[in-house]
């Protein structure tokens, strides 16, 4: 029997396991040590969830392909699902502003808000963040979750007491804030630590480095577009493009912090013009933290300047650092 993880052959010492269920139990312990999440297993072409693996005798199995996902990837995907939901709510509220909302639509909105509450709980758990201690603008993040809960209860009450002439006013700003908070999660120190613990295969990292280099010119142009949007008062367009840039920066950060453990390269030794890649990445992290602070203070002119000049300037020679990395791997 051959054992693989995400299609890659692995050397895992099995002892007295008699069936697939026992094998999965043993592999789960190894996966947990690697800070990964076990999704399921493919046994000779038949997929089973991790909790529902049948007791197929090992002598009847040719290939077990265990499917796992890093905790960083789970956070990243969950954050993007949360952002997408907030976008849908905002588009919905803007579309129905004058027409009003019927009961079925309010019911869907309640379900979505319940899901959104679970999303924040899941992300906080994976990142080990205490939302009572982390601020966004002038309030703790937990206060925004409480506002979401209060809105949900207000809608429930509205439905139960609704009269024909009643009209429900929903403040869009809450969903704008929740959307921006998701962006804060992606550039947090907690996310950085989680990325370091989530290891990809060498070939995936190599491909990611090459793609980042190819994407860099487009991202530099994107920073200029974001700055222009904020400078001209087109904040919605600026926010949309800023999240696209944060996605790129997530991929870049994730890849860089995995190069050291996978390839044995010390980023402090990758030096260009007297500045190491380790220093470069810390500078970018500091600039992004300052960017989030500026967003919290709602100073869009300063935000535009930060993106167009400081962050763009810091990124402009990243392609040369990537060339140095590729030479060493």
Short mmCIF file of C-alpha atoms in Angstrom, two decimals:
data_model
loop_
_atom_site.label_atom_id
_atom_site.label_comp_id
_atom_site.label_asym_id
_atom_site.label_seq_id
_atom_site.Cartn_x
_atom_site.Cartn_y
_atom_site.Cartn_z
CA UNK A 1 0.00 0.00 0.00
CA UNK A 2 1.32 3.45 -0.98
CA UNK A 3 0.53 6.47 1.21
CA UNK A 4 0.50 9.99 -0.19
CA UNK A 5 -0.40 13.40 1.17
CA UNK A 6 -1.94 15.78 -1.37
CA UNK A 7 -0.65 13.47 -4.16
CA UNK A 8 2.94 13.58 -2.89
CA UNK A 9 4.57 10.29 -1.71
CA UNK A 10 5.58 10.41 1.97
CA UNK A 11 7.58 8.12 4.20
CA UNK A 12 5.40 7.43 7.23
CA UNK A 13 6.25 4.49 9.48
CA UNK A 14 3.14 2.37 10.05
CA UNK A 15 3.16 -0.39 12.62
CA UNK A 16 0.24 -2.75 13.30
CA UNK A 17 -2.53 -0.88 11.49
CA UNK A 18 -4.96 -3.41 10.02
CA UNK A 19 -7.34 -1.19 8.07
CA UNK A 20 -7.74 2.26 6.52
CA UNK A 21 -9.40 3.68 9.60
CA UNK A 22 -6.42 2.76 11.80
CA UNK A 23 -3.99 4.13 9.21
CA UNK A 24 -5.86 7.45 9.13
CA UNK A 25 -5.77 7.61 12.94
CA UNK A 26 -1.98 7.21 12.91
CA UNK A 27 -1.50 9.71 10.09
CA UNK A 28 -3.77 12.22 11.84
CA UNK A 29 -1.34 12.40 14.75
CA UNK A 30 1.50 13.22 12.33
CA UNK A 31 -0.64 15.80 10.51
CA UNK A 32 -1.59 17.53 13.77
CA UNK A 33 2.10 17.85 14.63
CA UNK A 34 2.59 19.71 11.32
CA UNK A 35 -0.22 22.16 12.18
CA UNK A 36 -2.33 20.91 9.27
CA UNK A 37 -6.02 20.08 9.00
CA UNK A 38 -7.09 16.64 7.76
CA UNK A 39 -9.86 17.02 5.18
CA UNK A 40 -10.33 13.47 3.94
CA UNK A 41 -8.77 10.51 2.20
CA UNK A 42 -8.95 9.04 -1.29
CA UNK A 43 -8.74 5.24 -1.19
CA UNK A 44 -8.12 3.83 -4.65
CA UNK A 45 -10.21 6.54 -6.26
CA UNK A 46 -13.00 6.69 -3.63
CA UNK A 47 -13.13 9.80 -1.44
CA UNK A 48 -14.14 9.72 2.25
CA UNK A 49 -14.31 12.50 4.83
CA UNK A 50 -11.70 12.20 7.57
CA UNK A 51 -14.36 11.25 10.15
CA UNK A 52 -16.04 8.65 7.92
CA UNK A 53 -13.21 6.41 6.69
CA UNK A 54 -14.36 2.81 6.17
CA UNK A 55 -12.39 -0.09 7.75
CA UNK A 56 -10.99 -1.36 4.45
CA UNK A 57 -8.20 -3.95 5.13
CA UNK A 58 -4.78 -2.55 4.22
CA UNK A 59 -4.01 -5.59 2.06
CA UNK A 60 -6.91 -4.58 -0.21
CA UNK A 61 -5.61 -1.02 -0.71
CA UNK A 62 -3.17 0.08 -3.42
CA UNK A 63 -3.11 3.84 -2.77
CA UNK A 64 -4.25 6.06 0.11
CA UNK A 65 -4.05 9.76 -0.74
CA UNK A 66 -4.63 11.88 2.36
CA UNK A 67 -5.93 15.38 1.62
CA UNK A 68 -4.82 18.07 4.05
CA UNK A 69 -4.88 21.86 4.23
CA UNK A 70 -2.75 24.26 6.22
CA UNK A 71 -4.41 26.34 8.90
CA UNK A 72 -3.11 29.47 7.14
CA UNK A 73 -4.95 28.44 3.96
CA UNK A 74 -8.15 27.80 5.92
CA UNK A 75 -7.93 31.31 7.41
CA UNK A 76 -7.15 32.83 4.01
CA UNK A 77 -10.08 31.10 2.29
CA UNK A 78 -12.45 31.84 5.16
CA UNK A 79 -11.46 35.52 5.20
CA UNK A 80 -12.10 35.79 1.47
CA UNK A 81 -15.49 34.10 1.86
CA UNK A 82 -16.31 36.65 4.58
CA UNK A 83 -15.23 39.55 2.34
CA UNK A 84 -17.30 38.18 -0.53
CA UNK A 85 -20.36 37.89 1.72
CA UNK A 86 -20.00 41.49 2.93
CA UNK A 87 -19.75 42.58 -0.72
CA UNK A 88 -22.98 40.72 -1.53
CA UNK A 89 -24.79 42.29 1.42
CA UNK A 90 -23.65 45.79 0.46
CA UNK A 91 -24.69 45.28 -3.16
CA UNK A 92 -28.04 43.91 -1.99
CA UNK A 93 -28.70 46.80 0.40
CA UNK A 94 -27.81 49.38 -2.24
CA UNK A 95 -30.07 47.68 -4.79
CA UNK A 96 -33.05 47.44 -2.44
CA UNK A 97 -32.60 50.81 -0.75
CA UNK A 98 -35.74 52.32 -2.22
CA UNK A 99 -37.74 49.18 -2.98
CA UNK A 100 -37.63 47.71 0.53
CA UNK A 101 -36.85 44.14 1.61
CA UNK A 102 -39.37 41.30 1.83
CA UNK A 103 -39.56 38.72 4.62
CA UNK A 104 -37.77 35.95 2.70
CA UNK A 105 -34.86 38.24 1.94
CA UNK A 106 -34.64 39.25 5.59
CA UNK A 107 -34.61 35.57 6.56
CA UNK A 108 -31.67 34.98 4.21
CA UNK A 109 -29.91 38.00 5.68
CA UNK A 110 -30.34 36.62 9.21
CA UNK A 111 -28.86 33.27 8.14
CA UNK A 112 -25.94 35.05 6.52
CA UNK A 113 -25.22 37.12 9.62
CA UNK A 114 -25.27 33.99 11.79
CA UNK A 115 -22.75 32.44 9.41
CA UNK A 116 -20.64 35.61 9.57
CA UNK A 117 -20.56 35.40 13.36
CA UNK A 118 -19.29 31.83 13.09
CA UNK A 119 -16.65 32.95 10.58
CA UNK A 120 -15.22 35.49 13.02
CA UNK A 121 -15.21 32.88 15.77
CA UNK A 122 -13.41 30.37 13.51
CA UNK A 123 -10.77 32.86 12.38
CA UNK A 124 -10.14 34.10 15.92
CA UNK A 125 -9.68 30.49 17.06
CA UNK A 126 -7.27 29.57 14.27
CA UNK A 127 -5.24 32.77 14.72
CA UNK A 128 -5.48 32.55 18.53
CA UNK A 129 -6.64 36.16 18.65
CA UNK A 130 -8.66 37.68 21.47
CA UNK A 131 -11.12 39.97 19.71
CA UNK A 132 -11.81 41.75 23.01
CA UNK A 133 -8.23 43.03 22.99
CA UNK A 134 -7.76 44.02 19.33
CA UNK A 135 -8.97 47.42 18.17
CA UNK A 136 -10.26 48.60 14.83
CA UNK A 137 -10.74 52.34 14.55
CA UNK A 138 -12.01 53.41 17.99
CA UNK A 139 -13.55 50.11 19.11
CA UNK A 140 -12.59 46.54 19.86
CA UNK A 141 -13.32 44.05 17.09
CA UNK A 142 -15.64 42.21 19.46
CA UNK A 143 -17.80 45.35 19.59
CA UNK A 144 -18.43 45.06 15.84
CA UNK A 145 -19.47 41.43 16.29
CA UNK A 146 -21.85 42.57 19.02
CA UNK A 147 -23.29 45.17 16.62
CA UNK A 148 -23.81 42.38 14.07
CA UNK A 149 -25.62 40.32 16.69
CA UNK A 150 -27.77 43.30 17.71
CA UNK A 151 -28.69 43.94 14.08
CA UNK A 152 -29.66 40.30 13.63
CA UNK A 153 -31.95 40.42 16.70
CA UNK A 154 -33.43 43.71 15.49
CA UNK A 155 -34.30 42.09 12.16
CA UNK A 156 -35.82 39.06 13.91
CA UNK A 157 -37.99 41.37 16.01
CA UNK A 158 -38.92 43.41 12.95
CA UNK A 159 -40.12 40.27 11.13
CA UNK A 160 -42.20 39.09 14.07
CA UNK A 161 -43.86 42.48 14.53
CA UNK A 162 -43.87 43.66 10.91
CA UNK A 163 -46.74 45.76 9.73
CA UNK A 164 -47.41 46.77 6.15
CA UNK A 165 -46.28 50.35 6.64
CA UNK A 166 -43.11 49.39 8.55
CA UNK A 167 -39.67 50.04 7.06
CA UNK A 168 -36.36 48.61 8.30
CA UNK A 169 -33.27 50.80 8.06
CA UNK A 170 -29.98 48.85 7.93
CA UNK A 171 -26.74 50.80 8.30
CA UNK A 172 -24.33 49.75 5.53
CA UNK A 173 -21.30 51.08 7.42
CA UNK A 174 -21.22 48.00 9.68
CA UNK A 175 -20.59 45.71 6.72
CA UNK A 176 -17.96 48.08 5.33
CA UNK A 177 -16.19 47.89 8.70
CA UNK A 178 -16.46 44.09 8.90
CA UNK A 179 -15.02 43.85 5.40
CA UNK A 180 -12.00 45.95 6.40
CA UNK A 181 -11.50 43.95 9.60
CA UNK A 182 -11.04 40.83 7.48
CA UNK A 183 -8.17 42.65 5.75
CA UNK A 184 -6.62 43.38 9.15
CA UNK A 185 -6.60 39.64 9.89
CA UNK A 186 -4.59 38.87 6.74
CA UNK A 187 -1.72 41.24 7.60
CA UNK A 188 -1.65 40.58 11.36
CA UNK A 189 1.34 39.21 13.28
CA UNK A 190 -0.82 36.22 14.22
CA UNK A 191 -1.32 35.41 10.53
CA UNK A 192 2.42 35.73 9.97
CA UNK A 193 3.11 33.17 12.71
CA UNK A 194 0.53 30.80 11.26
CA UNK A 195 2.07 31.09 7.79
CA UNK A 196 5.49 30.17 9.19
CA UNK A 197 4.01 27.00 10.68
CA UNK A 198 2.23 25.99 7.45
CA UNK A 199 4.69 24.32 5.12
CA UNK A 200 4.15 23.79 1.37
CA UNK A 201 6.02 21.33 -0.84
CA UNK A 202 9.26 22.58 -2.51
CA UNK A 203 7.81 22.56 -6.03
CA UNK A 204 4.80 24.63 -4.91
CA UNK A 205 7.12 27.19 -3.30
CA UNK A 206 9.31 27.42 -6.41
CA UNK A 207 6.28 27.99 -8.62
CA UNK A 208 4.94 30.59 -6.19
CA UNK A 209 8.24 32.52 -6.29
CA UNK A 210 8.16 32.63 -10.09
CA UNK A 211 4.50 33.74 -10.16
CA UNK A 212 5.15 36.49 -7.62
CA UNK A 213 7.96 37.88 -9.78
CA UNK A 214 5.68 37.86 -12.84
CA UNK A 215 2.86 39.58 -10.92
CA UNK A 216 5.00 42.32 -9.38
CA UNK A 217 4.76 44.95 -12.20
CA UNK A 218 0.97 44.60 -12.18
CA UNK A 219 0.89 45.04 -8.40
CA UNK A 220 2.99 48.22 -8.59
CA UNK A 221 0.49 49.63 -11.09
CA UNK A 222 -2.33 48.52 -8.81
CA UNK A 223 -0.87 50.54 -5.92
CA UNK A 224 -0.98 53.64 -8.09
CA UNK A 225 -4.60 52.91 -9.01
CA UNK A 226 -5.53 52.44 -5.34
CA UNK A 227 -3.90 55.74 -4.40
CA UNK A 228 -5.68 57.53 -7.25
CA UNK A 229 -9.03 56.08 -6.16
CA UNK A 230 -8.61 57.36 -2.61
CA UNK A 231 -7.28 60.74 -3.78
CA UNK A 232 -10.38 61.27 -5.95
CA UNK A 233 -12.84 60.14 -3.28
CA UNK A 234 -13.65 56.80 -4.95
CA UNK A 235 -13.24 54.83 -1.71
CA UNK A 236 -15.23 51.70 -2.78
CA UNK A 237 -12.95 51.17 -5.79
CA UNK A 238 -9.92 51.82 -3.59
CA UNK A 239 -11.03 49.24 -1.03
CA UNK A 240 -11.70 46.62 -3.73
CA UNK A 241 -8.26 47.05 -5.24
CA UNK A 242 -6.58 47.26 -1.83
CA UNK A 243 -7.91 43.81 -0.96
CA UNK A 244 -6.53 42.49 -4.26
CA UNK A 245 -3.13 43.87 -3.26
CA UNK A 246 -3.42 42.34 0.22
CA UNK A 247 -4.07 38.96 -1.46
CA UNK A 248 -0.82 39.35 -3.37
CA UNK A 249 1.08 40.39 -0.26
CA UNK A 250 -0.31 37.36 1.58
CA UNK A 251 1.06 35.05 -1.12
CA UNK A 252 4.42 36.82 -1.10
CA UNK A 253 4.71 36.74 2.70
CA UNK A 254 3.59 33.11 2.92
CA UNK A 255 6.16 32.04 0.33
CA UNK A 256 9.08 33.98 1.82
CA UNK A 257 8.56 32.70 5.33
CA UNK A 258 8.50 29.10 4.11
CA UNK A 259 11.68 29.34 2.05
CA UNK A 260 13.89 29.09 5.15
CA UNK A 261 12.57 25.81 6.61
CA UNK A 262 12.01 24.11 3.22
CA UNK A 263 15.26 25.08 1.43
CA UNK A 264 17.45 25.91 4.43
CA UNK A 265 18.00 29.50 3.25
CA UNK A 266 18.55 32.23 5.83
CA UNK A 267 16.75 35.35 4.59
CA UNK A 268 19.25 37.45 6.53
CA UNK A 269 21.93 36.19 4.12
CA UNK A 270 19.96 37.20 0.99
CA UNK A 271 21.30 40.74 0.64
CA UNK A 272 20.81 43.41 -2.01
CA UNK A 273 22.38 46.87 -1.71
CA UNK A 274 23.19 46.22 1.93
CA UNK A 275 19.61 45.30 2.91
CA UNK A 276 18.69 41.68 3.62
CA UNK A 277 15.42 40.10 2.52
CA UNK A 278 14.59 39.60 6.18
CA UNK A 279 14.89 43.36 6.73
CA UNK A 280 12.91 44.06 3.55
CA UNK A 281 10.03 41.84 4.70
CA UNK A 282 10.00 43.39 8.18
CA UNK A 283 9.87 46.82 6.55
CA UNK A 284 6.88 45.75 4.41
CA UNK A 285 5.12 44.31 7.44
CA UNK A 286 5.64 47.56 9.36
CA UNK A 287 4.34 49.60 6.42
CA UNK A 288 1.24 47.41 6.12
CA UNK A 289 0.59 47.73 9.85
CA UNK A 290 0.85 51.51 9.50
CA UNK A 291 -1.51 51.31 6.51
CA UNK A 292 -4.13 49.54 8.61
CA UNK A 293 -3.70 52.14 11.37
CA UNK A 294 -4.30 54.90 8.81
CA UNK A 295 -7.40 53.09 7.51
CA UNK A 296 -8.72 52.91 11.07
CA UNK A 297 -8.31 56.69 11.41
CA UNK A 298 -10.10 57.16 8.05
CA UNK A 299 -7.30 59.43 6.75
CA UNK A 300 -7.57 58.54 3.05
CA UNK A 301 -5.08 61.13 1.81
CA UNK A 302 -2.35 59.75 4.08
CA UNK A 303 -3.40 56.24 3.04
CA UNK A 304 -2.94 57.14 -0.65
CA UNK A 305 0.51 58.60 0.04
CA UNK A 306 1.55 55.52 2.03
CA UNK A 307 0.54 53.16 -0.78
CA UNK A 308 1.82 55.18 -3.75
CA UNK A 309 5.17 56.19 -2.31
CA UNK A 310 6.38 54.15 0.66
CA UNK A 311 4.92 50.68 -0.04
CA UNK A 312 5.40 50.94 -3.80
CA UNK A 313 9.00 52.07 -3.35
CA UNK A 314 9.68 49.22 -0.93
CA UNK A 315 8.31 46.64 -3.39
CA UNK A 316 10.05 47.88 -6.51
CA UNK A 317 13.18 45.72 -6.16
CA UNK A 318 11.52 42.60 -4.72
CA UNK A 319 11.96 40.89 -8.11
CA UNK A 320 15.75 41.13 -7.67
CA UNK A 321 15.50 39.47 -4.25
CA UNK A 322 13.44 36.68 -5.83
CA UNK A 323 16.18 36.18 -8.44
CA UNK A 324 18.69 35.78 -5.60
CA UNK A 325 16.42 33.23 -3.91
CA UNK A 326 15.94 31.24 -7.12
CA UNK A 327 19.73 31.12 -7.59
CA UNK A 328 20.07 29.49 -4.17
CA UNK A 329 17.28 26.92 -4.49
#
